[in-house]
mmCIF file of C-alpha atoms in Angstrom:
data_model
loop_
_atom_site.group_PDB
_atom_site.id
_atom_site.type_symbol
_atom_site.label_atom_id
_atom_site.label_comp_id
_atom_site.label_asym_id
_atom_site.label_seq_id
_atom_site.Cartn_x
_atom_site.Cartn_y
_atom_site.Cartn_z
ATOM 1 C CA MET A 1 1.401 -7.522 -14.810
ATOM 2 C CA ILE A 2 2.385 -5.830 -11.547
ATOM 3 C CA PRO A 3 6.195 -5.945 -11.053
ATOM 4 C CA PRO A 4 6.837 -8.266 -8.103
ATOM 5 C CA LEU A 5 8.596 -7.342 -4.948
ATOM 6 C CA PRO A 6 12.078 -8.906 -4.512
ATOM 7 C CA ASP A 7 12.003 -12.064 -2.543
ATOM 8 C CA PHE A 8 14.423 -10.830 0.070
ATOM 9 C CA ILE A 9 11.810 -8.348 1.299
ATOM 10 C CA TYR A 10 9.405 -11.220 2.006
ATOM 11 C CA ARG A 11 12.126 -13.500 3.390
ATOM 12 C CA ASN A 12 13.203 -10.985 6.094
ATOM 13 C CA LEU A 13 9.581 -10.559 7.214
ATOM 14 C CA ILE A 14 8.866 -14.278 7.079
ATOM 15 C CA GLU A 15 11.966 -15.082 9.174
ATOM 16 C CA ALA A 16 10.824 -12.715 11.868
ATOM 17 C CA ALA A 17 7.225 -13.866 11.733
ATOM 18 C CA LEU A 18 8.121 -17.563 11.978
ATOM 19 C CA ALA A 19 10.543 -16.913 14.880
ATOM 20 C CA GLU A 20 7.763 -15.147 16.639
ATOM 21 C CA ASP A 21 5.299 -17.883 15.962
ATOM 22 C CA MET A 22 7.447 -20.939 16.646
ATOM 23 C CA GLY A 23 8.611 -19.659 20.014
ATOM 24 C CA ARG A 24 11.369 -21.468 21.876
ATOM 25 C CA ALA A 25 10.513 -25.059 20.997
ATOM 26 C CA GLY A 26 8.626 -25.045 17.676
ATOM 27 C CA ASP A 27 5.068 -26.181 16.992
ATOM 28 C CA LEU A 28 4.241 -28.466 19.874
ATOM 29 C CA THR A 29 0.901 -29.503 18.407
ATOM 30 C CA GLY A 30 2.485 -30.610 15.143
ATOM 31 C CA LEU A 31 5.329 -32.447 16.944
ATOM 32 C CA ALA A 32 2.868 -34.199 19.298
ATOM 33 C CA THR A 33 0.327 -35.305 16.630
ATOM 34 C CA LEU A 34 2.192 -35.753 13.398
ATOM 35 C CA GLY A 35 4.890 -38.179 12.385
ATOM 36 C CA PRO A 36 7.964 -36.606 10.771
ATOM 37 C CA ASP A 37 7.163 -38.043 7.316
ATOM 38 C CA VAL A 38 3.426 -37.243 7.146
ATOM 39 C CA ARG A 39 2.509 -35.239 4.050
ATOM 40 C CA LEU A 40 -0.460 -33.001 3.563
ATOM 41 C CA SER A 41 -2.135 -31.445 0.537
ATOM 42 C CA VAL A 42 -3.919 -28.113 0.945
ATOM 43 C CA SER A 43 -5.617 -25.468 -1.088
ATOM 44 C CA LEU A 44 -5.290 -21.819 -0.222
ATOM 45 C CA ARG A 45 -8.734 -20.374 -0.906
ATOM 46 C CA ALA A 46 -10.317 -16.963 -0.647
ATOM 47 C CA ARG A 47 -13.350 -17.109 1.629
ATOM 48 C CA GLU A 48 -14.685 -13.821 0.295
ATOM 49 C CA GLY A 49 -14.426 -11.681 -2.775
ATOM 50 C CA GLY A 50 -11.640 -9.174 -3.120
ATOM 51 C CA VAL A 51 -8.348 -8.523 -4.855
ATOM 52 C CA LEU A 52 -5.358 -10.820 -4.458
ATOM 53 C CA SER A 53 -1.978 -9.590 -3.109
ATOM 54 C CA GLY A 54 0.823 -11.447 -1.287
ATOM 55 C CA LEU A 55 0.669 -14.781 -3.080
ATOM 56 C CA ARG A 56 4.433 -14.935 -3.271
ATOM 57 C CA ALA A 57 4.612 -14.247 0.495
ATOM 58 C CA ALA A 58 2.411 -17.295 1.152
ATOM 59 C CA GLN A 59 4.598 -19.433 -1.069
ATOM 60 C CA LEU A 60 7.816 -18.366 0.562
ATOM 61 C CA ALA A 61 6.445 -18.894 4.065
ATOM 62 C CA ILE A 62 5.737 -22.570 3.196
ATOM 63 C CA LEU A 63 8.985 -23.100 1.285
ATOM 64 C CA SER A 64 11.014 -21.616 4.166
ATOM 65 C CA LEU A 65 10.024 -24.692 6.338
ATOM 66 C CA ASP A 66 9.756 -27.254 3.510
ATOM 67 C CA PRO A 67 12.009 -26.352 0.463
ATOM 68 C CA ASP A 68 10.699 -29.470 -1.295
ATOM 69 C CA ALA A 69 7.067 -28.513 -1.103
ATOM 70 C CA LEU A 70 5.150 -28.892 -4.398
ATOM 71 C CA ILE A 71 3.187 -25.743 -5.153
ATOM 72 C CA ALA A 72 0.742 -25.144 -8.026
ATOM 73 C CA ILE A 73 -0.281 -21.493 -8.652
ATOM 74 C CA HIS A 74 -3.785 -20.687 -9.933
ATOM 75 C CA ALA A 75 -3.784 -16.871 -9.792
ATOM 76 C CA GLN A 76 -1.575 -13.860 -9.654
ATOM 77 C CA ASP A 77 -1.440 -10.618 -7.578
ATOM 78 C CA GLY A 78 -3.994 -8.072 -8.785
ATOM 79 C CA ASP A 79 -6.567 -10.758 -9.728
ATOM 80 C CA SER A 80 -10.152 -10.374 -8.606
ATOM 81 C CA LEU A 81 -11.237 -13.135 -6.232
ATOM 82 C CA ALA A 82 -14.548 -14.884 -5.891
ATOM 83 C CA PRO A 83 -15.468 -16.663 -2.625
ATOM 84 C CA GLY A 84 -14.085 -20.188 -2.603
ATOM 85 C CA MET A 85 -11.534 -19.468 -5.309
ATOM 86 C CA SER A 86 -8.304 -21.508 -4.953
ATOM 87 C CA VAL A 87 -5.239 -19.404 -5.560
ATOM 88 C CA LEU A 88 -2.628 -22.163 -4.884
ATOM 89 C CA ASP A 89 -2.402 -25.848 -4.077
ATOM 90 C CA VAL A 90 0.431 -27.226 -1.963
ATOM 91 C CA THR A 91 1.679 -30.728 -1.024
ATOM 92 C CA ALA A 92 4.289 -30.585 1.640
ATOM 93 C CA ASN A 93 5.533 -32.046 4.942
ATOM 94 C CA ALA A 94 2.582 -31.723 7.339
ATOM 95 C CA ARG A 95 4.568 -30.405 10.275
ATOM 96 C CA ALA A 96 6.227 -27.772 8.134
ATOM 97 C CA LEU A 97 3.082 -26.834 6.340
ATOM 98 C CA LEU A 98 1.008 -26.417 9.496
ATOM 99 C CA ALA A 99 3.781 -24.445 11.222
ATOM 100 C CA ALA A 100 3.968 -22.035 8.314
ATOM 101 C CA GLU A 101 0.172 -21.778 7.883
ATOM 102 C CA ARG A 102 -0.528 -18.787 10.125
ATOM 103 C CA THR A 103 2.344 -16.707 8.741
ATOM 104 C CA ALA A 104 1.241 -17.401 5.178
ATOM 105 C CA LEU A 105 -2.399 -16.540 5.931
ATOM 106 C CA ASN A 106 -1.435 -13.390 7.893
ATOM 107 C CA LEU A 107 0.569 -11.957 5.017
ATOM 108 C CA VAL A 108 -1.766 -12.813 2.207
ATOM 109 C CA GLY A 109 -4.816 -11.631 4.254
ATOM 110 C CA LEU A 110 -3.206 -8.299 5.207
ATOM 111 C CA MET A 111 -1.927 -7.565 1.733
ATOM 112 C CA SER A 112 -5.112 -8.614 -0.068
ATOM 113 C CA GLY A 113 -7.131 -6.498 2.374
ATOM 114 C CA VAL A 114 -5.119 -3.422 1.308
ATOM 115 C CA ALA A 115 -5.426 -4.239 -2.357
ATOM 116 C CA THR A 116 -9.205 -4.830 -2.050
ATOM 117 C CA LEU A 117 -9.762 -1.421 -0.318
ATOM 118 C CA THR A 118 -7.568 0.261 -2.850
ATOM 119 C CA ARG A 119 -9.541 -1.152 -5.735
ATOM 120 C CA ALA A 120 -12.759 0.159 -4.199
ATOM 121 C CA TYR A 121 -11.288 3.702 -4.126
ATOM 122 C CA VAL A 122 -9.905 3.412 -7.573
ATOM 123 C CA ASP A 123 -13.268 2.189 -8.932
ATOM 124 C CA ALA A 124 -15.006 5.093 -7.174
ATOM 125 C CA VAL A 125 -13.073 7.707 -9.128
ATOM 126 C CA ALA A 126 -13.032 5.993 -12.434
ATOM 127 C CA GLY A 127 -13.511 8.359 -15.380
ATOM 128 C CA THR A 128 -12.547 11.430 -13.462
ATOM 129 C CA GLY A 129 -8.837 11.492 -14.308
ATOM 130 C CA ALA A 130 -7.879 11.533 -10.595
ATOM 131 C CA ARG A 131 -5.470 8.917 -9.248
ATOM 132 C CA ILE A 132 -5.484 7.321 -5.849
ATOM 133 C CA THR A 133 -2.293 7.248 -3.802
ATOM 134 C CA ASP A 134 -1.275 5.939 -0.406
ATOM 135 C CA THR A 135 0.642 7.697 2.451
ATOM 136 C CA ARG A 136 3.395 6.794 4.956
ATOM 137 C CA LYS A 137 0.629 5.754 7.461
ATOM 138 C CA THR A 138 1.747 2.134 7.300
ATOM 139 C CA ILE A 139 2.449 -0.548 9.893
ATOM 140 C CA PRO A 140 6.049 -0.072 10.937
ATOM 141 C CA ALA A 141 8.470 -2.379 9.045
ATOM 142 C CA LEU A 142 5.656 -3.475 6.705
ATOM 143 C CA ARG A 143 5.609 -0.459 4.394
ATOM 144 C CA ALA A 144 7.067 -2.220 1.376
ATOM 145 C CA ILE A 145 4.439 -4.982 1.309
ATOM 146 C CA GLN A 146 1.542 -2.560 2.086
ATOM 147 C CA LYS A 147 2.573 -0.202 -0.706
ATOM 148 C CA TYR A 148 3.030 -3.108 -3.093
ATOM 149 C CA ALA A 149 -0.543 -4.163 -2.162
ATOM 150 C CA VAL A 150 -1.766 -0.678 -3.068
ATOM 151 C CA ARG A 151 -0.267 -1.212 -6.527
ATOM 152 C CA CYS A 152 -2.041 -4.486 -6.796
ATOM 153 C CA GLY A 153 -5.284 -2.714 -6.205
ATOM 154 C CA GLY A 154 -4.637 -0.119 -8.965
ATOM 155 C CA GLY A 155 -3.355 2.719 -6.797
ATOM 156 C CA ILE A 156 -0.062 4.525 -6.943
ATOM 157 C CA ASN A 157 2.562 5.143 -4.270
ATOM 158 C CA HIS A 158 3.390 8.330 -2.519
ATOM 159 C CA ARG A 159 6.834 8.580 -0.860
ATOM 160 C CA MET A 160 8.333 5.238 0.256
ATOM 161 C CA ALA A 161 10.523 7.097 2.710
ATOM 162 C CA LEU A 162 11.595 10.557 3.835
ATOM 163 C CA ASP A 163 14.482 10.573 1.246
ATOM 164 C CA ASP A 164 12.274 10.108 -1.818
ATOM 165 C CA ALA A 165 11.228 13.733 -2.149
ATOM 166 C CA ILE A 166 10.848 16.961 -0.386
ATOM 167 C CA LEU A 167 7.419 17.363 1.167
ATOM 168 C CA ILE A 168 6.975 20.601 3.111
ATOM 169 C CA LYS A 169 4.257 20.219 5.729
ATOM 170 C CA ASP A 170 2.604 22.574 8.179
ATOM 171 C CA ASN A 171 5.239 22.151 10.880
ATOM 172 C CA HIS A 172 8.088 22.862 8.438
ATOM 173 C CA ILE A 173 6.220 26.070 7.382
ATOM 174 C CA ALA A 174 5.649 27.014 11.045
ATOM 175 C CA ALA A 175 9.345 26.551 11.870
ATOM 176 C CA VAL A 176 10.550 28.470 8.745
ATOM 177 C CA GLY A 177 7.961 31.254 8.881
ATOM 178 C CA SER A 178 6.270 31.156 5.488
ATOM 179 C CA VAL A 179 5.249 28.945 2.625
ATOM 180 C CA ALA A 180 7.417 30.906 0.159
ATOM 181 C CA GLN A 181 10.537 30.670 2.308
ATOM 182 C CA ALA A 182 10.133 27.029 2.799
ATOM 183 C CA ILE A 183 9.858 26.373 -0.943
ATOM 184 C CA ARG A 184 12.849 28.534 -1.750
ATOM 185 C CA SER A 185 14.907 26.738 0.796
ATOM 186 C CA ALA A 186 13.894 23.414 -0.612
ATOM 187 C CA ARG A 187 14.745 24.465 -4.145
ATOM 188 C CA ARG A 188 18.227 25.528 -3.039
ATOM 189 C CA MET A 189 18.853 22.266 -1.278
ATOM 190 C CA GLY A 190 17.266 19.770 -3.619
ATOM 191 C CA GLY A 191 18.804 18.520 -6.846
ATOM 192 C CA HIS A 192 17.244 18.729 -10.295
ATOM 193 C CA LEU A 193 15.758 15.277 -9.868
ATOM 194 C CA THR A 194 14.311 15.965 -6.439
ATOM 195 C CA PRO A 195 10.607 16.978 -6.627
ATOM 196 C CA VAL A 196 9.195 19.448 -4.159
ATOM 197 C CA GLU A 197 5.720 19.298 -2.777
ATOM 198 C CA VAL A 198 4.148 21.657 -0.291
ATOM 199 C CA GLU A 199 1.118 21.204 1.927
ATOM 200 C CA VAL A 200 -1.231 24.170 2.323
ATOM 201 C CA ASP A 201 -4.271 24.638 4.562
ATOM 202 C CA THR A 202 -5.877 27.669 3.067
ATOM 203 C CA LEU A 203 -6.449 29.364 -0.286
ATOM 204 C CA GLU A 204 -4.169 32.166 0.830
ATOM 205 C CA GLN A 205 -1.307 29.673 1.398
ATOM 206 C CA PHE A 206 -2.241 28.156 -1.920
ATOM 207 C CA ASP A 207 -1.696 31.418 -3.736
ATOM 208 C CA GLU A 208 1.594 31.898 -2.034
ATOM 209 C CA ALA A 209 2.728 28.423 -2.992
ATOM 210 C CA LEU A 210 1.438 28.826 -6.563
ATOM 211 C CA ALA A 211 3.697 31.866 -7.069
ATOM 212 C CA GLU A 212 6.732 29.778 -6.103
ATOM 213 C CA ARG A 213 5.987 26.975 -8.568
ATOM 214 C CA PRO A 214 6.632 23.783 -6.591
ATOM 215 C CA ASP A 215 6.152 20.499 -8.397
ATOM 216 C CA VAL A 216 3.020 19.559 -6.406
ATOM 217 C CA ILE A 217 0.697 21.373 -4.049
ATOM 218 C CA MET A 218 -1.210 19.362 -1.423
ATOM 219 C CA LEU A 219 -4.592 20.755 -0.525
ATOM 220 C CA ASP A 220 -5.067 19.542 3.023
ATOM 221 C CA ASN A 221 -8.568 19.282 4.350
ATOM 222 C CA PHE A 222 -9.981 21.688 1.788
ATOM 223 C CA SER A 223 -13.744 21.813 1.284
ATOM 224 C CA LEU A 224 -15.162 20.938 -2.125
ATOM 225 C CA ASP A 225 -15.692 24.538 -3.002
ATOM 226 C CA GLU A 226 -12.177 25.354 -1.950
ATOM 227 C CA LEU A 227 -10.806 22.458 -4.067
ATOM 228 C CA ARG A 228 -12.780 23.756 -7.081
ATOM 229 C CA GLU A 229 -11.403 27.248 -6.545
ATOM 230 C CA ALA A 230 -7.816 26.029 -6.281
ATOM 231 C CA VAL A 231 -8.232 24.108 -9.532
ATOM 232 C CA ARG A 232 -9.644 27.232 -11.134
ATOM 233 C CA ARG A 233 -6.712 29.401 -9.933
ATOM 234 C CA ASN A 234 -4.227 26.782 -11.037
ATOM 235 C CA ARG A 235 -5.458 27.096 -14.636
ATOM 236 C CA ALA A 236 -4.512 30.758 -14.768
ATOM 237 C CA PRO A 237 -0.716 30.830 -14.526
ATOM 238 C CA LYS A 238 0.882 31.321 -17.884
ATOM 239 C CA GLU A 239 3.743 29.115 -16.782
ATOM 240 C CA GLY A 240 1.351 26.107 -16.763
ATOM 241 C CA ARG A 241 -0.536 23.970 -14.336
ATOM 242 C CA ILE A 242 0.974 22.561 -11.202
ATOM 243 C CA ARG A 243 -0.191 19.120 -10.044
ATOM 244 C CA LEU A 244 -2.708 19.262 -7.236
ATOM 245 C CA GLU A 245 -3.180 16.669 -4.543
ATOM 246 C CA ALA A 246 -6.135 16.492 -2.225
ATOM 247 C CA SER A 247 -5.696 14.950 1.200
ATOM 248 C CA GLY A 248 -7.220 14.752 4.660
ATOM 249 C CA GLY A 249 -10.051 12.551 5.823
ATOM 250 C CA VAL A 250 -10.936 11.048 2.457
ATOM 251 C CA THR A 251 -13.501 8.247 2.634
ATOM 252 C CA LEU A 252 -15.178 6.020 0.093
ATOM 253 C CA ASP A 253 -18.275 8.185 0.585
ATOM 254 C CA SER A 254 -16.415 11.425 -0.231
ATOM 255 C CA VAL A 255 -13.752 10.388 -2.734
ATOM 256 C CA ALA A 256 -15.852 10.654 -5.933
ATOM 257 C CA ALA A 257 -16.910 14.208 -5.132
ATOM 258 C CA ILE A 258 -13.334 15.152 -4.407
ATOM 259 C CA ALA A 259 -12.159 13.666 -7.731
ATOM 260 C CA GLY A 260 -14.925 15.598 -9.480
ATOM 261 C CA THR A 261 -13.354 18.941 -8.508
ATOM 262 C CA GLY A 262 -10.581 18.388 -10.947
ATOM 263 C CA VAL A 263 -7.633 17.591 -8.665
ATOM 264 C CA ASP A 264 -4.957 15.288 -10.090
ATOM 265 C CA VAL A 265 -4.187 13.004 -7.079
ATOM 266 C CA ILE A 266 -6.128 11.988 -3.971
ATOM 267 C CA SER A 267 -4.027 10.626 -1.037
ATOM 268 C CA VAL A 268 -5.828 8.179 1.286
ATOM 269 C CA GLY A 269 -4.145 7.113 4.490
ATOM 270 C CA ALA A 270 -6.972 4.610 5.089
ATOM 271 C CA LEU A 271 -5.659 2.329 2.308
ATOM 272 C CA THR A 272 -2.963 1.115 4.682
ATOM 273 C CA HIS A 273 -3.988 2.077 8.198
ATOM 274 C CA SER A 274 -7.588 0.987 8.072
ATOM 275 C CA ALA A 275 -7.946 -1.824 5.555
ATOM 276 C CA ARG A 276 -9.444 -4.948 7.094
ATOM 277 C CA TRP A 277 -7.865 -8.268 6.255
ATOM 278 C CA LEU A 278 -9.384 -10.429 3.504
ATOM 279 C CA ASP A 279 -10.311 -13.858 4.769
ATOM 280 C CA PHE A 280 -8.381 -16.849 3.417
ATOM 281 C CA GLY A 281 -8.215 -20.474 4.574
ATOM 282 C CA LEU A 282 -6.248 -23.613 3.971
ATOM 283 C CA ASP A 283 -8.484 -26.597 3.044
ATOM 284 C CA ALA A 284 -6.512 -29.835 3.743
ATOM 285 C CA ALA A 285 -6.708 -33.491 2.722
ATOM 286 C CA ARG A 286 -4.274 -35.973 4.347
ATOM 287 C CA GLU A 287 -1.880 -37.991 2.184
ATOM 288 C CA ALA A 288 -0.248 -41.251 3.040
ATOM 289 C CA ALA A 289 3.250 -41.057 4.346
#
């Protein structure tokens, strides 16, 4: 079972989303067409196959406007979805339910889209030993839920924020002057529990980094031959292997070949910046007031 996100993360997002959607006067259509005591039963259904993520977000969006809503859960995050599959049934006040509908669908659609794309990448590298990770290329303020969705799809998370680890990139190296100097400075500043990763663009930079023994070396936009050579050189040091991460322009068409070079981790920005939403809908049946 995938450890859930704390509810407060969803609640903050839902509060902002509902405020945006309700505008100044609330749902005028619901107020104009529905009596205050009308109840409605709906099923939240996947309209296409994929991987579920964000079910709790959908629940909380509905409960935020009708705390007495009756909700039956039929699935859990990380489950595979078939078209037409019901993931939850709800009976609630009709005005509240329909006002919360779009927020609920937006969150579950976004998160399930990320989980579905992640699962495709994870399946593509199955059996190679390489793991798929995300990046910080997330929608601002939605990083926590997007990265949770990556976990639902079987991927792992890179840094959540800049204070998680030291990741020396090309501009840090340009400012400092060399790969070696940047790693040494990072080692002096970081504590014993702070990992250090360095991004390199060439095999020459890779050799310089290898000599300094960071925890991870990121191989940015390396060709397949260069990746294989880096893996070969990494086997040589008597001090032991360093974890290698491949990054840069990874696609579903290229990821299996990249994994086959022997790298440990493949980071894919597309998991969060290019995943399309998974289609869900609410199928409703009116109940008597």
